[in-house]
Amino acid sequence: MTQLNKVWAIMEIELFLEITAQVRPQTAPGVAYLGTVMRGPSTEASERAYVVEQILDRTMPSWRSEKPAADKDFRWLRKQASRAKVALEREEELTQNLGDNSPEMDTSNLHPWVWGSIQSLWEGGHYQQAVRDAAIQVNAEAQKKLGRRDVSETDLFNQAFSLEDPKVGKPRLRLMDDDGSPTYQSIHRGARALAEGLYSGIRNPAMHTSHENTDDEEQIALEQLAAFSLLARWVDQATIVRV
């Protein structure tokens, strides 16, 4: 997946700000007009607003949580767009002067089974619900791939990555060919252990407890999503072995 084109994004924001700027309309000589109007037509403003909203989703993921019910003449969106423009233009400067240059995780690059199922929840600030839904989706996709509805979650993955030969109605997932090496055994034991840890330590407790409204809620949820994304990639890339 490609990264955000900053030059294009800044240009789109500038065009939106230009079209939605408030100006005094031209009037006939001797005619006074009190107030201002938007420079461009409302149709074009709406079209450019949609593009700007997608840019804001990438640059300021939580911006929608404060969006007012009504935004006359895009006045509130203009403020958010201006902030995003500064963030894009001065990102490198801010990073160098405000903190280390450590790598950051782009949520849109998580596996589609994870991010595609919870994007709207995440953008709305419902981080723990997003993790729960991602766990459900990964389980559902694994069931679909294996053609199994009789088991789920920990039991499903324990059987899928089992080192035993497949049985009737119980296919296996293989991350590499069985070459008789310790690596073959360890990689499948690791997949089973990861799945068990995720569903026993995150998914199941999350159904009965809540860590929302804590200072580190978003960061913890992001780390959990990354772990489910890794499991999703393993399942997605694995070869199915049947009897």
Coordinates of C-alpha atoms in Angstrom, one line a residue:
M1 CA 0.0 0.0 0.0
T2 CA 1.4 3.4 -1.0
Q3 CA 2.1 6.2 1.4
L4 CA 0.3 9.5 1.4
N5 CA 1.4 11.8 -1.3
K6 CA 2.1 15.0 0.7
V7 CA 2.5 17.3 -2.3
W8 CA -0.8 16.2 -3.7
A9 CA -2.5 16.4 -0.3
I10 CA -1.3 19.9 0.4
M11 CA -2.4 21.0 -3.1
E12 CA -5.9 19.6 -2.5
I13 CA -6.2 21.3 0.8
E14 CA -5.1 24.6 -0.7
L15 CA -7.7 24.3 -3.5
F16 CA -10.4 23.5 -0.9
L17 CA -9.4 26.5 1.2
E18 CA -9.4 28.7 -1.9
I19 CA -12.9 27.6 -3.0
T20 CA -14.5 27.9 0.4
A21 CA -12.9 31.2 1.4
Q22 CA -15.4 33.9 2.4
V23 CA -15.3 37.0 0.2
R24 CA -17.4 40.1 -0.5
P25 CA -19.4 39.6 -3.7
Q26 CA -19.2 41.9 -6.6
T27 CA -22.2 44.2 -6.8
A28 CA -23.5 46.8 -9.1
P29 CA -22.3 50.4 -8.5
G30 CA -24.1 51.9 -5.6
V31 CA -25.3 48.6 -4.3
A32 CA -24.1 47.5 -0.9
Y33 CA -23.9 43.9 0.3
L34 CA -23.6 43.2 4.0
G35 CA -21.6 40.1 4.8
T36 CA -19.6 37.6 2.7
V37 CA -20.2 34.6 0.5
M38 CA -18.2 31.6 -0.3
R39 CA -15.9 32.2 -3.3
G40 CA -16.7 29.0 -5.2
P41 CA -19.9 27.1 -6.0
S42 CA -21.3 24.9 -3.3
T43 CA -21.1 21.8 -5.6
E44 CA -17.4 22.1 -6.2
A45 CA -16.9 22.9 -2.5
S46 CA -18.7 19.7 -1.5
E47 CA -16.6 17.6 -3.9
R48 CA -13.3 19.0 -2.6
A49 CA -14.5 18.7 1.0
Y50 CA -14.9 14.9 0.4
V51 CA -11.3 14.6 -0.7
V52 CA -10.1 16.8 2.2
E53 CA -11.9 14.5 4.6
Q54 CA -10.0 11.5 3.3
I55 CA -6.8 13.4 3.8
L56 CA -7.7 14.3 7.3
D57 CA -8.5 10.6 8.0
R58 CA -4.8 9.9 7.2
T59 CA -3.2 12.9 8.9
M60 CA -5.5 13.4 12.0
P61 CA -7.4 10.2 12.5
S62 CA -9.4 11.4 15.5
W63 CA -10.7 14.6 13.8
R64 CA -14.2 13.2 13.2
S65 CA -14.8 12.8 16.9
E66 CA -15.2 16.6 17.3
K67 CA -17.1 17.2 14.1
P68 CA -20.2 19.3 14.7
A69 CA -23.6 18.3 13.5
A70 CA -23.8 21.3 11.2
D71 CA -20.9 23.0 9.5
K72 CA -22.2 26.1 7.6
D73 CA -20.0 27.0 4.6
F74 CA -17.4 24.4 5.8
R75 CA -16.1 26.8 8.4
W76 CA -15.2 24.1 10.9
L77 CA -13.7 21.8 8.2
R78 CA -11.6 24.7 6.9
K79 CA -9.9 25.0 10.4
Q80 CA -9.2 21.3 10.4
A81 CA -7.9 21.4 6.9
S82 CA -5.6 24.3 7.8
R83 CA -4.2 22.3 10.7
A84 CA -3.6 19.3 8.5
K85 CA -1.8 21.5 5.9
V86 CA 0.6 22.7 8.6
A87 CA 1.1 19.2 9.9
L88 CA 2.0 18.0 6.4
E89 CA 4.2 20.9 5.5
R90 CA 6.2 20.9 8.8
E91 CA 6.0 17.2 9.7
E92 CA 9.8 16.6 9.4
E93 CA 10.6 19.8 11.3
L94 CA 8.2 18.9 14.1
T95 CA 9.5 15.4 14.3
Q96 CA 13.1 16.5 14.5
N97 CA 12.4 19.2 17.2
L98 CA 9.7 17.6 19.3
G99 CA 10.9 14.0 19.5
D100 CA 12.9 11.1 18.2
N101 CA 12.6 9.9 14.6
S102 CA 11.4 6.5 15.6
P103 CA 9.2 4.6 13.1
E104 CA 5.4 4.9 13.4
M105 CA 2.7 2.4 12.6
D106 CA 0.2 3.2 9.8
T107 CA -3.0 1.6 10.7
S108 CA -4.1 1.5 7.1
N109 CA -1.3 -0.9 6.4
L110 CA -2.7 -3.5 8.8
H111 CA -4.1 -6.6 7.2
P112 CA -7.5 -5.9 5.5
W113 CA -9.2 -8.5 7.7
V114 CA -8.3 -6.3 10.7
W115 CA -8.3 -2.7 9.5
G116 CA -11.1 -3.2 6.9
S117 CA -13.5 -4.4 9.6
I118 CA -12.9 -1.7 12.2
Q119 CA -11.9 1.5 10.5
S120 CA -15.0 3.4 11.4
L121 CA -14.9 2.3 15.0
W122 CA -11.3 3.3 15.3
E123 CA -11.9 6.7 13.8
G124 CA -14.8 7.2 16.2
G125 CA -12.5 6.5 19.2
H126 CA -14.0 3.1 20.1
Y127 CA -10.6 1.4 20.4
Q128 CA -11.5 -1.6 22.5
Q129 CA -14.6 -2.4 20.5
A130 CA -12.4 -2.2 17.4
V131 CA -10.0 -4.8 18.8
R132 CA -13.0 -7.1 19.7
D133 CA -14.4 -6.8 16.2
A134 CA -11.0 -7.4 14.6
A135 CA -10.7 -10.6 16.7
I136 CA -14.1 -11.7 15.5
Q137 CA -13.3 -11.0 11.9
V138 CA -10.0 -12.9 11.9
N139 CA -11.7 -15.9 13.4
A140 CA -14.5 -15.7 10.8
E141 CA -12.0 -15.5 7.9
A142 CA -10.1 -18.5 9.3
Q143 CA -13.3 -20.5 9.6
K144 CA -14.2 -19.6 6.0
K145 CA -10.7 -20.6 4.7
L146 CA -10.8 -23.9 6.5
G147 CA -14.5 -24.5 5.8
R148 CA -15.2 -25.1 9.5
R149 CA -18.0 -23.8 11.6
D150 CA -17.8 -26.5 14.3
V151 CA -14.9 -24.8 16.2
S152 CA -13.7 -21.3 16.7
E153 CA -11.0 -19.1 18.1
T154 CA -8.4 -20.9 20.3
D155 CA -9.6 -24.4 19.4
L156 CA -9.8 -23.5 15.7
F157 CA -6.2 -22.2 15.5
N158 CA -4.8 -25.0 17.7
Q159 CA -6.3 -27.5 15.2
A160 CA -5.4 -25.5 12.1
F161 CA -1.7 -25.2 13.0
S162 CA -1.4 -28.6 14.6
L163 CA 1.6 -30.6 13.5
E164 CA -0.6 -33.7 13.2
D165 CA -1.6 -34.8 9.7
P166 CA -4.9 -33.5 8.5
K167 CA -8.0 -35.6 9.1
V168 CA -11.4 -35.8 7.4
G169 CA -13.1 -32.5 8.0
K170 CA -10.0 -31.1 9.8
P171 CA -7.6 -29.5 7.3
R172 CA -4.4 -27.9 8.5
L173 CA -2.7 -24.6 7.7
R174 CA 0.9 -24.8 6.7
L175 CA 3.3 -21.8 6.7
M176 CA 6.0 -23.8 5.0
D177 CA 6.6 -27.2 3.5
D178 CA 7.4 -30.0 5.9
D179 CA 11.2 -30.4 5.4
G180 CA 11.7 -32.3 8.7
S181 CA 13.5 -29.3 10.2
P182 CA 13.0 -27.9 13.7
T183 CA 12.0 -24.6 11.9
Y184 CA 8.9 -26.3 10.5
Q185 CA 7.9 -27.4 13.9
S186 CA 8.7 -24.2 15.7
I187 CA 6.9 -21.9 13.3
H188 CA 3.7 -23.8 13.6
R189 CA 4.0 -24.0 17.4
G190 CA 4.6 -20.3 17.4
A191 CA 1.4 -19.6 15.3
R192 CA -0.6 -21.7 17.7
A193 CA 0.8 -20.0 20.7
L194 CA 0.2 -16.5 19.2
A195 CA -3.4 -17.3 18.4
E196 CA -4.0 -18.8 21.9
G197 CA -2.4 -15.8 23.5
L198 CA -4.6 -13.4 21.5
Y199 CA -7.9 -15.1 22.1
S200 CA -7.3 -16.2 25.7
G201 CA -5.4 -13.1 26.8
I202 CA -7.1 -10.3 24.8
R203 CA -10.3 -11.4 23.0
N204 CA -12.0 -13.3 25.9
P205 CA -11.1 -10.8 28.7
A206 CA -12.2 -7.9 26.5
M207 CA -15.7 -9.3 26.5
H208 CA -16.0 -8.9 30.2
T209 CA -13.7 -5.9 31.1
S210 CA -13.1 -2.5 29.7
H211 CA -10.0 -0.4 29.6
E212 CA -11.6 2.5 27.8
N213 CA -11.0 6.1 28.9
T214 CA -7.5 5.5 30.1
D215 CA -4.5 7.6 29.0
D216 CA -2.8 4.7 27.1
E217 CA -6.0 3.1 25.7
E218 CA -5.3 4.0 22.1
Q219 CA -1.7 2.8 22.2
I220 CA -2.6 -0.5 23.9
A221 CA -5.4 -1.1 21.3
L222 CA -3.0 -0.3 18.5
E223 CA -0.5 -2.9 19.7
Q224 CA -3.3 -5.5 20.0
L225 CA -4.5 -4.8 16.5
A226 CA -1.0 -5.2 15.2
A227 CA -0.8 -8.7 16.8
F228 CA -4.1 -9.7 15.3
S229 CA -2.9 -8.4 11.9
L230 CA 0.1 -10.6 12.1
L231 CA -2.1 -13.7 12.8
A232 CA -4.3 -12.6 9.9
R233 CA -1.4 -12.5 7.5
W234 CA -0.2 -16.0 8.6
V235 CA -3.7 -17.4 8.1
D236 CA -4.1 -15.6 4.8
Q237 CA -0.8 -16.7 3.4
A238 CA -0.9 -20.3 4.7
T239 CA -1.4 -23.2 2.4
I240 CA -4.4 -25.5 3.2
V241 CA -3.5 -29.2 3.6
R242 CA -6.4 -31.7 3.4
V243 CA -6.6 -35.5 3.6

